[in-house]
Short mmCIF file of C-alpha atoms in Angstrom, two decimals:
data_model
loop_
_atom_site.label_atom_id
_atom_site.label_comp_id
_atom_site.label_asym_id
_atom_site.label_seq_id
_atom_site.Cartn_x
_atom_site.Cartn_y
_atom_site.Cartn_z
CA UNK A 260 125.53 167.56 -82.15
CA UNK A 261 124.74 166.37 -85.30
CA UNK A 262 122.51 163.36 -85.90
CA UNK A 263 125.35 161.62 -88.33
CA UNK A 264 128.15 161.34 -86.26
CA UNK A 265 127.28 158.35 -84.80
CA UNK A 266 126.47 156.83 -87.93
CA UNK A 267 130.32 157.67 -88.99
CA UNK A 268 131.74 156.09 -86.05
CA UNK A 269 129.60 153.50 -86.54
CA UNK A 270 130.97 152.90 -90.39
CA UNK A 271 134.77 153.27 -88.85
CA UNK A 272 134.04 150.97 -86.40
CA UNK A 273 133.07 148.15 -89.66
CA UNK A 274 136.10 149.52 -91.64
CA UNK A 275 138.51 148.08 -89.19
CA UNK A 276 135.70 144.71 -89.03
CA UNK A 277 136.61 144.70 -92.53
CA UNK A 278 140.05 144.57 -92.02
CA UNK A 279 140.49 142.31 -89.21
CA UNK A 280 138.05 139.68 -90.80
CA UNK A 281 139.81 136.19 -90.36
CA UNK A 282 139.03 134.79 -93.35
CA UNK A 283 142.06 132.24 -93.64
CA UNK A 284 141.04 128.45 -94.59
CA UNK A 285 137.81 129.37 -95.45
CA UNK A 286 136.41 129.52 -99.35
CA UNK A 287 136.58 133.35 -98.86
CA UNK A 288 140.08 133.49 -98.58
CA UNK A 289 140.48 134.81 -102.18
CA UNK A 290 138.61 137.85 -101.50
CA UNK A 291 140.55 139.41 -97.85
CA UNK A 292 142.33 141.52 -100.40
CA UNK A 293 139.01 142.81 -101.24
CA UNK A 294 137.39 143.05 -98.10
CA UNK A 295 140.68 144.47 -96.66
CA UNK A 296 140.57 147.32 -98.97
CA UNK A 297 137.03 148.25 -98.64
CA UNK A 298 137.62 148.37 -94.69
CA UNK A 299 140.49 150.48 -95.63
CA UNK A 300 139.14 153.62 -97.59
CA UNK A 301 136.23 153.26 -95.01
CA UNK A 302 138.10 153.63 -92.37
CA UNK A 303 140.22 156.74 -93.91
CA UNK A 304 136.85 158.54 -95.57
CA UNK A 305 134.42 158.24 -92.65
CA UNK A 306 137.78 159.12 -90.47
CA UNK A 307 138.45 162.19 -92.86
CA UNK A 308 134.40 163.22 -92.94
CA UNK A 309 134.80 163.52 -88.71
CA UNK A 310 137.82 165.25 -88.97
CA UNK A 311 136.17 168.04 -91.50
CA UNK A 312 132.90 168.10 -89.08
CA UNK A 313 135.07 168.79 -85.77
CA UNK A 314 136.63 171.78 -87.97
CA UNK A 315 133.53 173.11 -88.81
CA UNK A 316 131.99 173.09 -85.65
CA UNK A 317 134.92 174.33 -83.50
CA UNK A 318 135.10 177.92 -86.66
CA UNK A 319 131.30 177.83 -85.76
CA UNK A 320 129.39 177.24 -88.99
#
């Protein structure tokens, strides 16, 4: 198993931190667009990069 693919689950598992951060009535509140995206094309590369390893390890290479 490779030593990584915990390390991608791991960044997943902050993408959808990212998303769900409450940050309503605080002075952050400007940036959950920001922090909402970032979770989002975390979420969907890291996802993608897992995807691409199962592939490669189920044609053997």
């Amino acid at each position: 198993m490779d030593k990584f693919v915990f390390l991608f689950l791991a960044c997943i598992l902050a993408g959808f931190a990212l998303i769900n951060l409450p940050l309503a009535g605080s002075p952050l509140a400007g940036i959950q667009p920001i922090t909402s995206l970032i979770g989002i094309v975390a979420v969907l590369v890291f996802s993608l990069i897992l995807i691409f390893k199962g592939i490669m390890a189920l044609a053997g290479k």
